């Protein structure tokens, strides 16, 4: 009997929602995964990293990796799978763009450590201890912990990625579609995102209620205002990232009367979600006759967090650390 | 310490600024001057890329209120700048590093002075932090 292709499924800095999305395939999961051998899936199976080390290089057909990278253990595992796999699949928005975990990049490591281990009101830490990568217990024993990095990285900032599937988490139809592509060998070009190339607005059931010229005079926030369940959010003055977000999510947020937050990431060709968001909103925010736009522009609470909710690590300004010393 | 010379990128609208000047001569004099047909054409991306490529400040010279060739381009740009200033602050970049001015200067006599004035202001702020908010140079992996 021909050997089944090997697949690894791994979470890094993830919430497990992406793993859950795979489990949620239910019966079709069994069918989908029937033709493969799973060699690693921490959320569902017992395994040892030594088993992976023991494999030949490129012996794994496909590694499905969810989550961003924040510490040295995650980076080490990503490199290990890159070495052992023919293809790397960045699964879910955290792996593709850094995801919501990437918002932590708006704080420094020091600020995070101080808050979590010292300053948060629920913390009791009289000696002010902060976890260290190495702690000497006695002459013979030194304990180690993975190193917490200065920032969160998207997967392709650490290893080469062959395919991407955004989504927080990716929806079942796109997961099954991706698996079928991998198993049949009928693959799009390397670097492809295995998702739609159109904006969410194009498939949104509320799109026909959008006026030809959008103008927002006052930003309304979802928790302050009861949204009309059938009208375009932007037409109601509630911010929605549908115009600049890739579709494919199944309009799940829209269908529960919640505006799009952009989890599928920006459209193809967009280099920076924030830049797109700024141009989009600067156009439609209408600042009255007085021509004093300051108040309206400042009424957008936490604009950086809003525009980069899922993509901070891959934003241009965050990547300034790559800048050479010229 | 005076070795630090802030790099300023200056965008100006072709309808209000320097259209009667000898542009190529003026360009020799003013480094990183980018005349553009309507400042509303400036994508926020251009400003981010300017910072990423080493600019310390971005100056936008737009037309005076109500004098935009396209009705309200200068106003759209102003709104964009206000939003963008709020965004860059979250990345540890002071809002003063992006400035917009509304005036007209067909001969382009003032452009180099305005750039110089901006340079002095940015000089007082110091260089743009290379490692924003203490993010160190990335060394552990091979991919950086
Ligand atoms: S993409 Fe969403 S569901 Fe997946 S790990 Fe990240 S936060 Fe969780
Ligand atoms: S802006 Fe939002 S609510 Fe309006 S059509 Fe687009 S996705 Fe739908």
CSV table of N, CA, C and O in Angstrom, one decimal, chain B residues 59-124:
chain,number,residue,atom,x,y,z
B,59,UNK,N,6.5,67.2,4.8
B,59,UNK,CA,5.8,68.5,4.7
B,59,UNK,C,4.9,68.5,3.4
B,59,UNK,O,5.4,68.2,2.3
B,60,UNK,N,3.7,68.9,3.6
B,60,UNK,CA,2.7,68.9,2.5
B,60,UNK,C,2.3,70.4,2.3
B,60,UNK,O,1.8,71.1,3.2
B,61,UNK,N,2.6,70.9,1.1
B,61,UNK,CA,2.2,72.3,0.7
B,61,UNK,C,1.0,72.2,-0.1
B,61,UNK,O,1.0,71.8,-1.3
B,62,UNK,N,-0.2,72.6,0.4
B,62,UNK,CA,-1.5,72.5,-0.3
B,62,UNK,C,-1.9,73.9,-0.6
B,62,UNK,O,-1.4,74.9,-0.2
B,63,UNK,N,-3.0,74.0,-1.4
B,63,UNK,CA,-3.6,75.3,-1.8
B,63,UNK,C,-4.4,75.8,-0.7
B,63,UNK,O,-4.9,75.1,0.1
B,64,UNK,N,-4.7,77.1,-0.7
B,64,UNK,CA,-5.5,77.7,0.3
B,64,UNK,C,-6.9,77.2,0.2
B,64,UNK,O,-7.4,76.8,-0.9
B,65,UNK,N,-7.6,77.3,1.3
B,65,UNK,CA,-9.0,76.9,1.4
B,65,UNK,C,-9.8,77.6,0.2
B,65,UNK,O,-9.6,78.7,0.0
B,66,UNK,N,-10.7,76.8,-0.4
B,66,UNK,CA,-11.6,77.2,-1.5
B,66,UNK,C,-10.9,77.4,-2.8
B,66,UNK,O,-11.5,77.8,-3.8
B,67,UNK,N,-9.5,77.3,-2.8
B,67,UNK,CA,-8.8,77.5,-4.1
B,67,UNK,C,-8.4,76.3,-4.8
B,67,UNK,O,-7.6,76.3,-5.7
B,68,UNK,N,-8.8,75.1,-4.3
B,68,UNK,CA,-8.4,73.9,-4.9
B,68,UNK,C,-9.0,73.8,-6.4
B,68,UNK,O,-10.2,74.1,-6.6
B,69,UNK,N,-8.2,73.4,-7.3
B,69,UNK,CA,-8.5,73.2,-8.7
B,69,UNK,C,-9.7,72.2,-8.8
B,69,UNK,O,-10.5,72.2,-9.7
B,70,UNK,N,-9.7,71.2,-7.9
B,70,UNK,CA,-10.7,70.1,-7.9
B,70,UNK,C,-11.7,70.3,-6.8
B,70,UNK,O,-12.2,69.3,-6.2
B,71,UNK,N,-12.0,71.5,-6.4
B,71,UNK,CA,-13.0,71.8,-5.4
B,71,UNK,C,-12.5,71.7,-4.0
B,71,UNK,O,-12.5,72.7,-3.3
B,72,UNK,N,-12.2,70.5,-3.5
B,72,UNK,CA,-11.9,70.4,-2.1
B,72,UNK,C,-10.7,69.5,-1.8
B,72,UNK,O,-10.7,68.9,-0.7
B,73,UNK,N,-9.8,69.4,-2.7
B,73,UNK,CA,-8.7,68.4,-2.5
B,73,UNK,C,-7.9,68.8,-1.2
B,73,UNK,O,-7.5,67.9,-0.5
B,74,UNK,N,-7.7,70.1,-1.0
B,74,UNK,CA,-6.8,70.5,0.1
B,74,UNK,C,-7.5,70.1,1.4
B,74,UNK,O,-6.9,69.7,2.4
B,75,UNK,N,-8.8,70.1,1.4
B,75,UNK,CA,-9.6,69.7,2.6
B,75,UNK,C,-9.5,68.2,2.9
B,75,UNK,O,-9.4,67.8,4.0
B,76,UNK,N,-9.6,67.5,1.8
B,76,UNK,CA,-9.5,66.0,1.9
B,76,UNK,C,-8.1,65.7,2.5
B,76,UNK,O,-7.9,64.8,3.3
B,77,UNK,N,-7.1,66.4,2.0
B,77,UNK,CA,-5.7,66.1,2.4
B,77,UNK,C,-5.6,66.4,3.9
B,77,UNK,O,-5.0,65.7,4.7
B,78,UNK,N,-6.2,67.6,4.3
B,78,UNK,CA,-6.2,67.9,5.7
B,78,UNK,C,-6.8,66.9,6.6
B,78,UNK,O,-6.2,66.5,7.6
B,79,UNK,N,-7.9,66.3,6.2
B,79,UNK,CA,-8.6,65.2,7.0
B,79,UNK,C,-7.7,64.0,7.0
B,79,UNK,O,-7.5,63.4,8.1
B,80,UNK,N,-7.0,63.7,5.9
B,80,UNK,CA,-6.2,62.5,5.9
B,80,UNK,C,-5.0,62.7,6.8
B,80,UNK,O,-4.6,61.8,7.6
B,81,UNK,N,-4.4,64.0,6.8
B,81,UNK,CA,-3.3,64.2,7.7
B,81,UNK,C,-3.7,64.1,9.2
B,81,UNK,O,-2.9,63.5,10.0
B,82,UNK,N,-4.8,64.6,9.5
B,82,UNK,CA,-5.3,64.6,10.9
B,82,UNK,C,-5.4,63.1,11.4
B,82,UNK,O,-5.0,62.8,12.5
B,83,UNK,N,-6.0,62.3,10.5
B,83,UNK,CA,-6.1,60.9,10.9
B,83,UNK,C,-4.8,60.2,11.0
B,83,UNK,O,-4.5,59.5,11.9
B,84,UNK,N,-3.9,60.5,10.0
B,84,UNK,CA,-2.6,59.9,9.9
B,84,UNK,C,-1.8,60.3,11.1
B,84,UNK,O,-1.0,59.4,11.7
B,85,UNK,N,-1.9,61.5,11.5
B,85,UNK,CA,-1.1,62.0,12.7
B,85,UNK,C,-1.5,61.2,13.9
B,85,UNK,O,-0.6,60.8,14.7
B,86,UNK,N,-2.8,60.9,14.1
B,86,UNK,CA,-3.2,60.1,15.2
B,86,UNK,C,-2.7,58.6,15.1
B,86,UNK,O,-2.4,58.0,16.1
B,87,UNK,N,-2.6,58.1,13.9
B,87,UNK,CA,-2.1,56.8,13.7
B,87,UNK,C,-0.6,56.7,14.0
B,87,UNK,O,-0.1,55.8,14.7
B,88,UNK,N,0.2,57.6,13.5
B,88,UNK,CA,1.7,57.4,13.7
B,88,UNK,C,2.1,57.6,15.1
B,88,UNK,O,3.1,57.0,15.5
B,89,UNK,N,1.3,58.3,15.9
B,89,UNK,CA,1.7,58.5,17.3
B,89,UNK,C,1.7,57.1,18.0
B,89,UNK,O,2.5,56.9,18.9
B,90,UNK,N,0.8,56.2,17.6
B,90,UNK,CA,0.7,54.9,18.2
B,90,UNK,C,2.0,54.1,17.9
B,90,UNK,O,2.3,53.2,18.6
B,91,UNK,N,2.7,54.5,16.8
B,91,UNK,CA,3.9,53.8,16.5
B,91,UNK,C,5.1,54.5,17.1
B,91,UNK,O,6.3,54.2,16.7
B,92,UNK,N,4.9,55.5,17.9
B,92,UNK,CA,6.0,56.2,18.5
B,92,UNK,C,6.6,57.3,17.6
B,92,UNK,O,7.7,57.7,17.9
B,93,UNK,N,5.9,57.7,16.6
B,93,UNK,CA,6.4,58.8,15.7
B,93,UNK,C,5.6,60.1,16.1
B,93,UNK,O,4.3,60.1,16.0
B,94,UNK,N,6.3,61.1,16.5
B,94,UNK,CA,5.5,62.3,16.9
B,94,UNK,C,4.7,62.9,15.7
B,94,UNK,O,5.2,62.9,14.6
B,95,UNK,N,3.5,63.4,16.0
B,95,UNK,CA,2.6,63.9,15.0
B,95,UNK,C,3.2,65.1,14.2
B,95,UNK,O,2.9,65.3,13.1
B,96,UNK,N,4.1,65.8,14.9
B,96,UNK,CA,4.7,67.0,14.3
B,96,UNK,C,5.6,66.6,13.0
B,96,UNK,O,6.0,67.5,12.2
B,97,UNK,N,5.9,65.3,12.9
B,97,UNK,CA,6.7,64.9,11.8
B,97,UNK,C,5.9,64.9,10.5
B,97,UNK,O,6.5,64.7,9.4
B,98,UNK,N,4.6,65.1,10.5
B,98,UNK,CA,3.8,65.3,9.3
B,98,UNK,C,3.1,66.6,9.4
B,98,UNK,O,2.3,66.8,10.3
B,99,UNK,N,3.4,67.5,8.5
B,99,UNK,CA,2.7,68.8,8.6
B,99,UNK,C,2.2,69.2,7.3
B,99,UNK,O,2.7,68.9,6.2
B,100,UNK,N,1.1,70.0,7.4
B,100,UNK,CA,0.4,70.5,6.1
B,100,UNK,C,0.3,72.0,6.3
B,100,UNK,O,0.0,72.5,7.3
B,101,UNK,N,0.5,72.7,5.1
B,101,UNK,CA,0.4,74.2,5.1
B,101,UNK,C,-0.5,74.5,3.9
B,101,UNK,O,-0.5,73.9,2.9
B,102,UNK,N,-1.3,75.6,4.1
B,102,UNK,CA,-2.2,76.0,3.0
B,102,UNK,C,-1.8,77.4,2.5
B,102,UNK,O,-1.9,78.4,3.3
B,103,UNK,N,-1.3,77.5,1.3
B,103,UNK,CA,-0.9,78.8,0.8
B,103,UNK,C,-0.7,78.7,-0.7
B,103,UNK,O,-0.9,77.6,-1.3
B,104,UNK,N,-0.2,79.8,-1.4
B,104,UNK,CA,0.1,79.7,-2.8
B,104,UNK,C,1.5,80.4,-3.0
B,104,UNK,O,1.8,81.4,-2.4
B,105,UNK,N,2.3,79.8,-3.9
B,105,UNK,CA,3.6,80.3,-4.2
B,105,UNK,C,4.0,79.9,-5.6
B,105,UNK,O,4.8,79.0,-5.8
B,106,UNK,N,3.3,80.5,-6.6
B,106,UNK,CA,3.5,80.1,-8.0
B,106,UNK,C,5.0,80.1,-8.4
B,106,UNK,O,5.5,79.2,-9.1
B,107,UNK,N,5.8,81.1,-7.9
B,107,UNK,CA,7.2,81.1,-8.4
B,107,UNK,C,8.0,80.1,-7.6
B,107,UNK,O,9.2,79.9,-7.9
B,108,UNK,N,7.5,79.6,-6.5
B,108,UNK,CA,8.3,78.6,-5.7
B,108,UNK,C,9.4,79.3,-4.9
B,108,UNK,O,10.3,78.5,-4.5
B,109,UNK,N,9.3,80.6,-4.7
B,109,UNK,CA,10.4,81.2,-3.9
B,109,UNK,C,10.5,80.7,-2.5
B,109,UNK,O,11.6,80.7,-1.9
B,110,UNK,N,9.4,80.3,-1.9
B,110,UNK,CA,9.4,80.0,-0.5
B,110,UNK,C,9.6,78.6,-0.1
B,110,UNK,O,9.9,78.2,1.0
B,111,UNK,N,9.5,77.7,-1.2
B,111,UNK,CA,9.5,76.3,-0.8
B,111,UNK,C,10.8,75.9,-0.1
B,111,UNK,O,10.7,75.2,1.0
B,112,UNK,N,11.9,76.3,-0.5
B,112,UNK,CA,13.1,75.9,0.2
B,112,UNK,C,13.2,76.4,1.6
B,112,UNK,O,13.6,75.7,2.5
B,113,UNK,N,12.7,77.6,1.8
B,113,UNK,CA,12.6,78.2,3.2
B,113,UNK,C,11.7,77.4,4.1
B,113,UNK,O,12.0,77.1,5.2
B,114,UNK,N,10.6,77.0,3.5
B,114,UNK,CA,9.6,76.2,4.3
B,114,UNK,C,10.2,74.8,4.7
B,114,UNK,O,10.0,74.4,5.8
B,115,UNK,N,10.9,74.3,3.7
B,115,UNK,CA,11.5,73.0,4.0
B,115,UNK,C,12.6,73.1,5.1
B,115,UNK,O,12.6,72.3,6.0
B,116,UNK,N,13.3,74.2,5.0
B,116,UNK,CA,14.3,74.5,6.0
B,116,UNK,C,13.7,74.7,7.4
B,116,UNK,O,14.2,74.2,8.4
B,117,UNK,N,12.6,75.4,7.4
B,117,UNK,CA,12.0,75.7,8.7
B,117,UNK,C,11.5,74.3,9.3
B,117,UNK,O,11.6,74.1,10.5
B,118,UNK,N,10.9,73.5,8.4
B,118,UNK,CA,10.5,72.2,8.9
B,118,UNK,C,11.7,71.4,9.4
B,118,UNK,O,11.6,70.7,10.5
B,119,UNK,N,12.8,71.5,8.7
B,119,UNK,CA,14.0,70.7,9.1
B,119,UNK,C,14.4,71.2,10.5
B,119,UNK,O,14.8,70.3,11.3
B,120,UNK,N,14.4,72.5,10.7
B,120,UNK,CA,14.8,73.0,12.1
B,120,UNK,C,13.8,72.4,13.2
B,120,UNK,O,14.3,72.1,14.2
B,121,UNK,N,12.6,72.4,12.8
B,121,UNK,CA,11.6,71.9,13.8
B,121,UNK,C,11.9,70.4,14.1
B,121,UNK,O,11.9,70.0,15.3
B,122,UNK,N,12.1,69.7,13.1
B,122,UNK,CA,12.4,68.2,13.2
B,122,UNK,C,13.7,68.0,13.9
B,122,UNK,O,13.9,67.1,14.7
B,123,UNK,N,14.7,68.9,13.7
B,123,UNK,CA,16.0,68.8,14.3
B,123,UNK,C,15.8,68.8,15.8
B,123,UNK,O,16.4,68.1,16.6
B,124,UNK,N,14.9,69.7,16.3
B,124,UNK,CA,14.6,69.8,17.7
B,124,UNK,C,14.1,68.5,18.3
B,124,UNK,O,14.3,68.2,19.4
